[in-house]
PDB file of C-alpha atoms and ligand atoms in Angstrom:
ATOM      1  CA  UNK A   1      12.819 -45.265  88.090  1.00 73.00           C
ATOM      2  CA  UNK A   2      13.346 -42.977  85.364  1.00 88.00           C
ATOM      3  CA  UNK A   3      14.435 -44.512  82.217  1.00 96.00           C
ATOM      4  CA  UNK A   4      17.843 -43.849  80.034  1.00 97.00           C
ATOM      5  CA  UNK A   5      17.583 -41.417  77.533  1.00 96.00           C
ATOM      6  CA  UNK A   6      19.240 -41.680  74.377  1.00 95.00           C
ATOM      7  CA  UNK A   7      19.501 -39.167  72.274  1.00 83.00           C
ATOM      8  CA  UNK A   8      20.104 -40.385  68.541  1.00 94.00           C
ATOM      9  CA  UNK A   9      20.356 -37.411  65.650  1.00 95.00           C
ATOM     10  CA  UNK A  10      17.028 -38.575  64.385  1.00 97.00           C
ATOM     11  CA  UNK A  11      15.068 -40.397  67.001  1.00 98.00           C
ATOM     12  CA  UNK A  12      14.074 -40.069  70.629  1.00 97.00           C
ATOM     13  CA  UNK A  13      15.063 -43.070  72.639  1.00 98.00           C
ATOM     14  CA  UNK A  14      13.991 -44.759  76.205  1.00 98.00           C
ATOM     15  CA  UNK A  15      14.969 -47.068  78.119  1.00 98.00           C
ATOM     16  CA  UNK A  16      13.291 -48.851  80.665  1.00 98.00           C
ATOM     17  CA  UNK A  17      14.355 -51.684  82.819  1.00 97.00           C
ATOM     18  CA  UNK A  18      11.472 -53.953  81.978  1.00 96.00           C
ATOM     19  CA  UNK A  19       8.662 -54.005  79.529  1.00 95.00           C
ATOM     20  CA  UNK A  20       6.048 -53.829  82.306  1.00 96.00           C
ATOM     21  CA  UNK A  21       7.640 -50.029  83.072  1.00 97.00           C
ATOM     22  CA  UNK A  22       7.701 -49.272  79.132  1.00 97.00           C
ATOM     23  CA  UNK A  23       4.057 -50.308  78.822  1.00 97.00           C
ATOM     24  CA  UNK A  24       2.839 -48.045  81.473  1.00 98.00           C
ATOM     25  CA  UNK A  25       4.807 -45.436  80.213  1.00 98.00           C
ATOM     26  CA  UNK A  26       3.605 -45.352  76.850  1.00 98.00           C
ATOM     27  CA  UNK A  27      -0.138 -45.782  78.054  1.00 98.00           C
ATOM     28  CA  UNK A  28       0.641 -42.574  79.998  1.00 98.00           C
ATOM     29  CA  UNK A  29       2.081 -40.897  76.724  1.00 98.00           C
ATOM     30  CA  UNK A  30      -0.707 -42.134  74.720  1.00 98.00           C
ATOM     31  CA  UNK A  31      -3.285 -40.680  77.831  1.00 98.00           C
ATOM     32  CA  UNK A  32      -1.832 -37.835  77.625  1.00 98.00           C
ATOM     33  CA  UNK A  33      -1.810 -37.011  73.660  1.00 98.00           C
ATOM     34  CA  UNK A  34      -5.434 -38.247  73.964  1.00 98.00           C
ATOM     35  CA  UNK A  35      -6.649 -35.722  76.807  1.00 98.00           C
ATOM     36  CA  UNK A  36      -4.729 -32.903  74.709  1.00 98.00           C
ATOM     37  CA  UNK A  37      -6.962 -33.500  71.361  1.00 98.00           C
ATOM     38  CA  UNK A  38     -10.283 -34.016  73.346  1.00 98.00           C
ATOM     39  CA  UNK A  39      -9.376 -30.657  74.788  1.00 98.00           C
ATOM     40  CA  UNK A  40      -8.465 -29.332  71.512  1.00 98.00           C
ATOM     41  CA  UNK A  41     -11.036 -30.900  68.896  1.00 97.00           C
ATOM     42  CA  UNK A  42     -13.479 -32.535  71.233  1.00 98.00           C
ATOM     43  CA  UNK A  43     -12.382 -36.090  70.704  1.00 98.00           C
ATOM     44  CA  UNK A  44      -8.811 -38.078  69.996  1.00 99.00           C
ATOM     45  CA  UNK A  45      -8.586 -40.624  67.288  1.00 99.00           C
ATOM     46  CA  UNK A  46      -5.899 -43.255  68.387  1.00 99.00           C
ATOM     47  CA  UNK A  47      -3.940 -45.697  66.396  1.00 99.00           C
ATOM     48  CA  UNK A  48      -3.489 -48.986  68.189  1.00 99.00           C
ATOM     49  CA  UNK A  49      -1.311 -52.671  67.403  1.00 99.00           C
ATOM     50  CA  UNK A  50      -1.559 -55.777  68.123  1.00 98.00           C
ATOM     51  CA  UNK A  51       0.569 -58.875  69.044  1.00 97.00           C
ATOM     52  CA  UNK A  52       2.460 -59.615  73.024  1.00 97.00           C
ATOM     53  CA  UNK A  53       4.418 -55.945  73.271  1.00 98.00           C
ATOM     54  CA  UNK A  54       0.750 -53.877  73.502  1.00 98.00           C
ATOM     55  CA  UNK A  55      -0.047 -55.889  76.607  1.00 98.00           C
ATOM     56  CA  UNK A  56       0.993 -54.243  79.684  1.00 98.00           C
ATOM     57  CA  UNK A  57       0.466 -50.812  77.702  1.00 98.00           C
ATOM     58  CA  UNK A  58      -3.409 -52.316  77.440  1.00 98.00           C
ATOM     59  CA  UNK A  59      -3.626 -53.664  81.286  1.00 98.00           C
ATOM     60  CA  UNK A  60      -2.608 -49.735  82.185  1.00 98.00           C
ATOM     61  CA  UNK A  61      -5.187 -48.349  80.274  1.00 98.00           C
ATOM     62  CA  UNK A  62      -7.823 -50.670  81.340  1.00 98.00           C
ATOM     63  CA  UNK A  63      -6.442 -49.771  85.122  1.00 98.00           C
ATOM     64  CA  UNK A  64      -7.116 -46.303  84.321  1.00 98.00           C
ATOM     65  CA  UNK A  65     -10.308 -46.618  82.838  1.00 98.00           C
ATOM     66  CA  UNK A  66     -11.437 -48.541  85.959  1.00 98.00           C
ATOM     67  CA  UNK A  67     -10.466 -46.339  88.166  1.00 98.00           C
ATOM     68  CA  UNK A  68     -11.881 -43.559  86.330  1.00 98.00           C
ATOM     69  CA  UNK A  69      -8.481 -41.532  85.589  1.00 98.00           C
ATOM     70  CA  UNK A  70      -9.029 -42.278  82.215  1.00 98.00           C
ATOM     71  CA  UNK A  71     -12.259 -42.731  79.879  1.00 98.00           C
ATOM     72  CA  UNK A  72     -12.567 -43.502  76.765  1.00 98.00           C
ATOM     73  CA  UNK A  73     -16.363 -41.802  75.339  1.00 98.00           C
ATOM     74  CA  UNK A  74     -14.699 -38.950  73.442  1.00 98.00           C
ATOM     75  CA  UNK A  75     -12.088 -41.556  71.924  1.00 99.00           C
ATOM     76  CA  UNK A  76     -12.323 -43.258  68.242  1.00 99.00           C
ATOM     77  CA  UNK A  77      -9.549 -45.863  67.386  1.00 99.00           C
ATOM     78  CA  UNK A  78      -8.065 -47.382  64.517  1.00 99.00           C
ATOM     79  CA  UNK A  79      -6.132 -50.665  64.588  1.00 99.00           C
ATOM     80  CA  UNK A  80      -3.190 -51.346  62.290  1.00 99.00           C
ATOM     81  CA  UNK A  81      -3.818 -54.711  60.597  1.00 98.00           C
ATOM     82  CA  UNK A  82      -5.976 -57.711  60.462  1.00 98.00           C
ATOM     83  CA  UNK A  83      -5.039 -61.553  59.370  1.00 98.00           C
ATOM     84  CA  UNK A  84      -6.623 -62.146  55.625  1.00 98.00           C
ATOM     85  CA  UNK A  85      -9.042 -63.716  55.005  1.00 98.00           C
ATOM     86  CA  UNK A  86      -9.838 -64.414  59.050  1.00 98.00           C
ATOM     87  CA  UNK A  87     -14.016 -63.997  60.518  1.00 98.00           C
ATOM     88  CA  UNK A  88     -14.008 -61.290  63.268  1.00 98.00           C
ATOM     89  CA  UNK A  89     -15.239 -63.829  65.401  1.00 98.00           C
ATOM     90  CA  UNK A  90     -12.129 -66.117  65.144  1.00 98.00           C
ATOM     91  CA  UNK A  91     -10.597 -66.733  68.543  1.00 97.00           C
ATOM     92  CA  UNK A  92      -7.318 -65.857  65.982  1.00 97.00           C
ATOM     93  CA  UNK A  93      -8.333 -62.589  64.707  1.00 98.00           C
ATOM     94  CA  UNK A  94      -7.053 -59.976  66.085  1.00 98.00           C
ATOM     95  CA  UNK A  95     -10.347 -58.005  66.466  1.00 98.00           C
ATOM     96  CA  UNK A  96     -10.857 -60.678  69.272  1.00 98.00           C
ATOM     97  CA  UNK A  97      -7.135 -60.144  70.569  1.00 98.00           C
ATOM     98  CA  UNK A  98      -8.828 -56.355  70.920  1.00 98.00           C
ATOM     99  CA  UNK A  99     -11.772 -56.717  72.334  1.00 98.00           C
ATOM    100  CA  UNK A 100     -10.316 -59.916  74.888  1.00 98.00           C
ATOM    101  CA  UNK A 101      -7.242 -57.158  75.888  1.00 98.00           C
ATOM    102  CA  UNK A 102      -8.671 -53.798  75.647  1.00 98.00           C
ATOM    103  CA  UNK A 103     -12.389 -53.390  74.462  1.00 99.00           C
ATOM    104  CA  UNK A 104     -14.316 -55.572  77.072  1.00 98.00           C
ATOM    105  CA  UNK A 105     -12.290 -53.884  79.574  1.00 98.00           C
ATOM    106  CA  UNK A 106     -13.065 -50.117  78.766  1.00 98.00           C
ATOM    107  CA  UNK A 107     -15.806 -47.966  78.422  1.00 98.00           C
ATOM    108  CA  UNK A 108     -15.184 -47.351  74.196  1.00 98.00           C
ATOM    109  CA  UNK A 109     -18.381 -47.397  72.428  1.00 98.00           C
ATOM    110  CA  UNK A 110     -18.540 -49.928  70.126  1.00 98.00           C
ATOM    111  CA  UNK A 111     -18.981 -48.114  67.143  1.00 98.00           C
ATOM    112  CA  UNK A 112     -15.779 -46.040  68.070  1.00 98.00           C
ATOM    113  CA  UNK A 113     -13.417 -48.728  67.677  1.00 98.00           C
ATOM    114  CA  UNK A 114     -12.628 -49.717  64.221  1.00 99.00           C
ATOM    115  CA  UNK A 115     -10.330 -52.944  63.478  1.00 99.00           C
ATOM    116  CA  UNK A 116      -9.935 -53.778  59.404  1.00 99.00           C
ATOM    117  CA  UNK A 117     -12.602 -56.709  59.170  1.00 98.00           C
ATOM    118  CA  UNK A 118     -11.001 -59.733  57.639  1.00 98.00           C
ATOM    119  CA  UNK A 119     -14.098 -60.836  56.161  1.00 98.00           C
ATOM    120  CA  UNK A 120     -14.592 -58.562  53.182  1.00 98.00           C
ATOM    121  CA  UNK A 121     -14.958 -60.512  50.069  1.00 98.00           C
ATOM    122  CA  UNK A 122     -12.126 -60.619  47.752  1.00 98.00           C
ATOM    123  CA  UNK A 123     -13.599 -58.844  45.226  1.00 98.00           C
ATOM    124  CA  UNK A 124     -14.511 -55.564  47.621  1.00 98.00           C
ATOM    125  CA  UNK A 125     -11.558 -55.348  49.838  1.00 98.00           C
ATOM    126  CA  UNK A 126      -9.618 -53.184  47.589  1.00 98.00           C
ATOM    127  CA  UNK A 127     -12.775 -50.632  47.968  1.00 98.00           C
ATOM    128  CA  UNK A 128     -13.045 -51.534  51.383  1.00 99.00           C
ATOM    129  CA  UNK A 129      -9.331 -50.587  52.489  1.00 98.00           C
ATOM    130  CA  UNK A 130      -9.957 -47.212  50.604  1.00 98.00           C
ATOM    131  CA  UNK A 131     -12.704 -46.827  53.027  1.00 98.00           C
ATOM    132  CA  UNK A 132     -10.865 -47.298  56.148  1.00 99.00           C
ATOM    133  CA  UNK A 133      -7.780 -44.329  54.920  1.00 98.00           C
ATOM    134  CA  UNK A 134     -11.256 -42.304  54.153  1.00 98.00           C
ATOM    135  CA  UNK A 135     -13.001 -43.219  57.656  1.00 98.00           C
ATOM    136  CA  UNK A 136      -9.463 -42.267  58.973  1.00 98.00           C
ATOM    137  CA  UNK A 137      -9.001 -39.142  57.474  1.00 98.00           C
ATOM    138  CA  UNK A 138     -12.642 -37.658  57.893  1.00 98.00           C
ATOM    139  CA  UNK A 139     -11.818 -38.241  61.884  1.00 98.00           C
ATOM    140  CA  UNK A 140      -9.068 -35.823  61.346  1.00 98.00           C
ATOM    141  CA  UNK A 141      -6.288 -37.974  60.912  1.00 98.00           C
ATOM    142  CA  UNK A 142      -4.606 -40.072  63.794  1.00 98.00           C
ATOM    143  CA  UNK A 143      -3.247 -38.032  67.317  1.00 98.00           C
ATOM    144  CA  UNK A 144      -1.483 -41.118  68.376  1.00 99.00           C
ATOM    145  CA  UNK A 145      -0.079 -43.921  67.310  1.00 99.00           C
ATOM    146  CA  UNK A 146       1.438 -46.998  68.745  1.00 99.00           C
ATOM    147  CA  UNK A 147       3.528 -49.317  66.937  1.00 99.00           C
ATOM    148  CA  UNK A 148       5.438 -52.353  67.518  1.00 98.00           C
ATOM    149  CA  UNK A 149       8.044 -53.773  65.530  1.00 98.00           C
ATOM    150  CA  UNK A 150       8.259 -57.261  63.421  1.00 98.00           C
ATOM    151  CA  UNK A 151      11.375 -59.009  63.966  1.00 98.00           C
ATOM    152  CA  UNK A 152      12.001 -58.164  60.473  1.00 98.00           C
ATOM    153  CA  UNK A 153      11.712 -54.294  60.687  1.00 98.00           C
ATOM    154  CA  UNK A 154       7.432 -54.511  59.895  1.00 98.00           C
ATOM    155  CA  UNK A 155       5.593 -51.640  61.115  1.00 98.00           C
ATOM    156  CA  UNK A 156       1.942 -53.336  61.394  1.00 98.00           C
ATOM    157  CA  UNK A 157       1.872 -55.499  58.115  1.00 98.00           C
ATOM    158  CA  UNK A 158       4.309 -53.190  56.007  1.00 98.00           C
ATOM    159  CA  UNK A 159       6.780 -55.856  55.245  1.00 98.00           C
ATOM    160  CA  UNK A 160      10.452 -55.059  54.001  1.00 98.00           C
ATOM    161  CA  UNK A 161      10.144 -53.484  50.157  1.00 98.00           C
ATOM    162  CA  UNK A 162      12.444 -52.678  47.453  1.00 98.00           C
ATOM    163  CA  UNK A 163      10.097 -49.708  46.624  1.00 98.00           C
ATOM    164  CA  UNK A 164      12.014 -46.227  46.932  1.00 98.00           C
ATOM    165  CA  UNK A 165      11.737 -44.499  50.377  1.00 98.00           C
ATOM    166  CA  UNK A 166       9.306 -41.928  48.908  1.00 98.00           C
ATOM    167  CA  UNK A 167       7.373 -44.161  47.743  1.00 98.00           C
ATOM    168  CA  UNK A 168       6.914 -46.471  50.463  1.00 98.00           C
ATOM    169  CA  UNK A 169       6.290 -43.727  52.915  1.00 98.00           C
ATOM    170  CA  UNK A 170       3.034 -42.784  50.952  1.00 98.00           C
ATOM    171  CA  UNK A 171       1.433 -46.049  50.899  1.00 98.00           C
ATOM    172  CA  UNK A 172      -2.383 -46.773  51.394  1.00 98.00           C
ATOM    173  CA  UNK A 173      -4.205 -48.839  53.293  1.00 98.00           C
ATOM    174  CA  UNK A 174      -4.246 -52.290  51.492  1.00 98.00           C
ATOM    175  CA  UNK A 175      -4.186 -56.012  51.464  1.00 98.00           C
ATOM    176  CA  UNK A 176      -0.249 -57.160  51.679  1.00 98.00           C
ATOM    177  CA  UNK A 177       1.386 -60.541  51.739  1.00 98.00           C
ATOM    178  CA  UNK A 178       3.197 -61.501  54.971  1.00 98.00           C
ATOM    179  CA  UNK A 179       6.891 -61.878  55.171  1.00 97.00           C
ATOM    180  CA  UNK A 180       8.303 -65.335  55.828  1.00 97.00           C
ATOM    181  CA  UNK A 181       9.086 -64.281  59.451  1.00 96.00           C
ATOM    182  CA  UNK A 182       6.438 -63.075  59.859  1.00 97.00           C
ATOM    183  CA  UNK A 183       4.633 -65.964  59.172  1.00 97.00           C
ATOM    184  CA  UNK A 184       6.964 -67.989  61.116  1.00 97.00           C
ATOM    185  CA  UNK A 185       6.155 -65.901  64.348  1.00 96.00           C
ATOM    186  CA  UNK A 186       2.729 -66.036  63.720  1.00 97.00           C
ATOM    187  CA  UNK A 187       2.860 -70.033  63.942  1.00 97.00           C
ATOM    188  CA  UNK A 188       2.369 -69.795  67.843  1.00 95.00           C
ATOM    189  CA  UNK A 189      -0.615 -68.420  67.156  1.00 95.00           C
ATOM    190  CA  UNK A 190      -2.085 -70.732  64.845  1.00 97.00           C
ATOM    191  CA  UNK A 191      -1.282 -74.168  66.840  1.00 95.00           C
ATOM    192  CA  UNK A 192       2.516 -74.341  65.782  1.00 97.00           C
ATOM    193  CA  UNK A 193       0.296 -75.355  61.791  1.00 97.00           C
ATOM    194  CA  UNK A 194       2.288 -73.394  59.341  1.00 97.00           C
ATOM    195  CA  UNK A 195      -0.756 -74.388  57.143  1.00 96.00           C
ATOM    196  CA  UNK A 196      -3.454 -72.831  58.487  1.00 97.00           C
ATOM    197  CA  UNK A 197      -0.961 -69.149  59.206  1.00 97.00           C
ATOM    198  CA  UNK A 198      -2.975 -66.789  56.871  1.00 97.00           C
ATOM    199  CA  UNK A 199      -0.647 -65.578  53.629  1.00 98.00           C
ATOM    200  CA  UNK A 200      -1.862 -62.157  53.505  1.00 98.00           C
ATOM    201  CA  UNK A 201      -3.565 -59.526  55.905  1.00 98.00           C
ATOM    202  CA  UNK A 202      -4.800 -56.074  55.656  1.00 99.00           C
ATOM    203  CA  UNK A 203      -2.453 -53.349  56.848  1.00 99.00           C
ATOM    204  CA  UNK A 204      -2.771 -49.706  57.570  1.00 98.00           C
ATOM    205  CA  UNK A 205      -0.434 -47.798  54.954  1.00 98.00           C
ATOM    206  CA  UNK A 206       2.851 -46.174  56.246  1.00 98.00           C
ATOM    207  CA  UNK A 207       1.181 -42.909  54.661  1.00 98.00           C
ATOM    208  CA  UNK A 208      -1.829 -43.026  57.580  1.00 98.00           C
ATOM    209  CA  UNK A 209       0.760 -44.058  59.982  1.00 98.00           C
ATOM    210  CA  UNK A 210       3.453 -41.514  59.373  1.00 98.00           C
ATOM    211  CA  UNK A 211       0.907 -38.654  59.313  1.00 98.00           C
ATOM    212  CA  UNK A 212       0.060 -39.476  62.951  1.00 98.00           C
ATOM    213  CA  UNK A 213       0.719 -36.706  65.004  1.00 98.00           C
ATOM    214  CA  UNK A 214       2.654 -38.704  68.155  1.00 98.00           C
ATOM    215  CA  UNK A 215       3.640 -41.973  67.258  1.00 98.00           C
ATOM    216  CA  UNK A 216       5.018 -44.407  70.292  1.00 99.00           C
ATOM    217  CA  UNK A 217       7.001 -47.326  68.834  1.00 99.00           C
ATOM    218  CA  UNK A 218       7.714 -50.400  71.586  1.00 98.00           C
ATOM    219  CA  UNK A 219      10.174 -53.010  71.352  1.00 98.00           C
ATOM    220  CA  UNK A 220      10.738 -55.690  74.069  1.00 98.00           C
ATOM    221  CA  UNK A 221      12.772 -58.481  74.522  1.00 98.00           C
ATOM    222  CA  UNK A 222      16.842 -59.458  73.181  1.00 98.00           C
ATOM    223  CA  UNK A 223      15.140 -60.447  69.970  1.00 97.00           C
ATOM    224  CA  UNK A 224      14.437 -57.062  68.996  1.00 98.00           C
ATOM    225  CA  UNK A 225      18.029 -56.185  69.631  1.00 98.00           C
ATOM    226  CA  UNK A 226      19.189 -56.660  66.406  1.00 98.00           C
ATOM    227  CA  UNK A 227      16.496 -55.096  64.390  1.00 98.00           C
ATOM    228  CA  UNK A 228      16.069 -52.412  66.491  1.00 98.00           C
ATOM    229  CA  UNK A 229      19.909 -50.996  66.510  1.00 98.00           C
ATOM    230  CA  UNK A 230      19.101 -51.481  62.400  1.00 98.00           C
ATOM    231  CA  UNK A 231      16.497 -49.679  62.824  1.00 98.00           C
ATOM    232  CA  UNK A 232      17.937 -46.644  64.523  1.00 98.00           C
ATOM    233  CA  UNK A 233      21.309 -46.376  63.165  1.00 98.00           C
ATOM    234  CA  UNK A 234      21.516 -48.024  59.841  1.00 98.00           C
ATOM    235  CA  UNK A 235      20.626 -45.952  56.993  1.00 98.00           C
ATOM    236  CA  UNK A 236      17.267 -45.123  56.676  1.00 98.00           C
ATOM    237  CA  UNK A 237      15.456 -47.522  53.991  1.00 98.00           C
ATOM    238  CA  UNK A 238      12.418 -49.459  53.192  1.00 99.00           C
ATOM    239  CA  UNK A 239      14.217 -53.181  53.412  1.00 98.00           C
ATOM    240  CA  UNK A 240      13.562 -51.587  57.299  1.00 98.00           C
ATOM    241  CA  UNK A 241      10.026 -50.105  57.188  1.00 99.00           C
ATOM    242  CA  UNK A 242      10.706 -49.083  60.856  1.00 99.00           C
ATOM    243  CA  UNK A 243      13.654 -46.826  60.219  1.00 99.00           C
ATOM    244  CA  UNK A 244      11.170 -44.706  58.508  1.00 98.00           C
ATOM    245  CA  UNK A 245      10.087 -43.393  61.511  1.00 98.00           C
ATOM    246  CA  UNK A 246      13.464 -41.432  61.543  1.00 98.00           C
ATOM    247  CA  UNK A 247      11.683 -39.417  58.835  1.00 98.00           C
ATOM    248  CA  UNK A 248       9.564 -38.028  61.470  1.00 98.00           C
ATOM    249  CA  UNK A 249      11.994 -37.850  64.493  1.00 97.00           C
ATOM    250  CA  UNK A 250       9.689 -34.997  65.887  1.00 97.00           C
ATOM    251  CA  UNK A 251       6.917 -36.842  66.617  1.00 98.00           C
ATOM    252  CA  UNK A 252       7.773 -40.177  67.512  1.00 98.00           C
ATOM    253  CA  UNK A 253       9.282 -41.443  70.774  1.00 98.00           C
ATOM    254  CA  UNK A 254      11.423 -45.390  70.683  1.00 98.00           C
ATOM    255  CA  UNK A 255      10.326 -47.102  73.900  1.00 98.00           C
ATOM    256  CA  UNK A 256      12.696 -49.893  74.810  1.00 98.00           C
ATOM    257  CA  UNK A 257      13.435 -52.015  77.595  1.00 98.00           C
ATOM    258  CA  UNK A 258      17.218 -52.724  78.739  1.00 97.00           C
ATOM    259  CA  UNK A 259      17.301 -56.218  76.601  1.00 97.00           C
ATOM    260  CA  UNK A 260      16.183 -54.600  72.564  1.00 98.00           C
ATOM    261  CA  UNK A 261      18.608 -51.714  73.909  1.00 98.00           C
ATOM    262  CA  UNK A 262      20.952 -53.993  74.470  1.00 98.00           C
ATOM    263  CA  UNK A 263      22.719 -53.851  70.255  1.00 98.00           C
ATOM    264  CA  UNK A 264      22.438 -50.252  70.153  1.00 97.00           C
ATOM    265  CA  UNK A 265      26.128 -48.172  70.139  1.00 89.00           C
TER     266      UNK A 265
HETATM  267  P1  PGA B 301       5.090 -58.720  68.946  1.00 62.05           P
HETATM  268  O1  PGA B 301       4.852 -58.277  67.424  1.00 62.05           O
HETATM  269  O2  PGA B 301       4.607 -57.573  69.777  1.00 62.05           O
HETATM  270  O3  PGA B 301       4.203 -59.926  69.137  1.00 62.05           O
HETATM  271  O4  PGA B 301       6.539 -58.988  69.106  1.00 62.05           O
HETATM  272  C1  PGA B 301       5.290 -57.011  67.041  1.00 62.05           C
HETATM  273  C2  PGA B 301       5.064 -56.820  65.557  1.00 62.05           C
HETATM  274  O5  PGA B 301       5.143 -57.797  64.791  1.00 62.05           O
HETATM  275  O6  PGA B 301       4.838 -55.677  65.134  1.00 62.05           O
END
């Protein structure tokens, strides 16, 4: 079925009736930007996320891979975020979320696929996030992007700020503390223990993620409802980190299913 279209002054909007039809259509937009920049520049760099929204998008790709529609040797990808201080090998971490959804099921060399590690020491992950914008940029900058979006407006771990929009728009690559909600929807993940949630990650900048030349942002689910219609028709600001993909209306595409639609005028 094809989905509604909305068409919002500064955002492109669909709507599908489930997320299962949203995921498969954004792992066919995010197919499709990658076979465009292999074509162009010999190989695409894609941004990916984490967290329940991803997953059908990641069963489609891993369907396409399999089937050979789609593979993955001329792709390098970047994830958003990482839980800090976690070990890559944590069943938690979301480098094993990766490699349990996506990696182990696709033909992605190892080397191309780049998740921040959560085991940098303290006193080298400042260096170490500089390194991952550099690593970034010297592939050429992201050709796609997919986001989700926090319950609180977070865009990976870019948490509601008081900084000006300018500001926040342009910022690196770094270690950030996570929201309370944040935390609070993490606790599934961690045993229901609020103790052992982590009180920081690392999170890709809004700068890396805003430069990205197609960005597909998913939200699923009547608890996005709210934050999404903020999102798209409050004024743009950084207490909303996603409402500054209105910035760059051009390139990014709001895939929705009927429910998150559902607060939207
Ligand atoms: P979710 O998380 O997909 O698990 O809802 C989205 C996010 O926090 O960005």
């Amino acid at each position: 079925m094809e989905p509604r279209c909305l068409s919002l002054p500064d955002a492109s909007v669909l709507v599908f009736p489930d997320a299962v039809e949203a995921g498969e259509a954004a792992a066919e937009h995010l197919m499709k930007a990658a076979k465009a920049a292999i074509q162009m520049r010999g190989k695409a760099v894609l941004g990916l996320a984490t967290g329940n929204t991803p997953l059908p998008v990641y069963a489609e790709l891993a369907r396409a891979c399999q089937s050979g529609r789609f593979l993955f040797d001329d792709v390098v990808t970047y994830n958003l975020d990482e839980y800090y201080p976690i070990s890559p090998r944590d069943p938690r971490s979301y480098r094993t979320y990766m490699h349990r959804h996506l990696f182990s099921q696709i033909n992605l060399p190892a080397h191309q696929a780049h998740v921040p590690d959560g085991s940098v020491p303290e006193s080298g992950v400042a260096d170490y996030c500089a390194l991952y914008d550099r690593w970034i940029e010297n592939d050429g900058g992201l050709d796609f992007q997919l986001l989700g979006i926090g319950r609180n407006g977070h865009l990976a771990f870019n948490e509601p700020s008081d900084l000006p929009i300018e500001e926040f728009r342009q910022t690196p690559t770094r270690v950030a503390k996570l929201h309370p909600v944040t935390r609070s929807d993490a606790l599934k993940e961690f045993d229901g223990n609020a103790n052992l949630v982590p009180a920081r990650a690392l999170t890709m900048g809004l700068r890396p993620i805003l430069n990205a030349r197609s960005l597909v942002i998913l939200a699923m689910g009547a608890k996005k409802a709210s934050i999404v219609a903020k999102a798209l028709q409050d004024p743009i600001s950084s207490k909303v980190p996603a409402s500054l993909l209105r910035l760059v209306p051009h390139q990014t595409v709001w895939m929705l299913d009927e429910a998150a639609a559902s607060e939207l005028d």
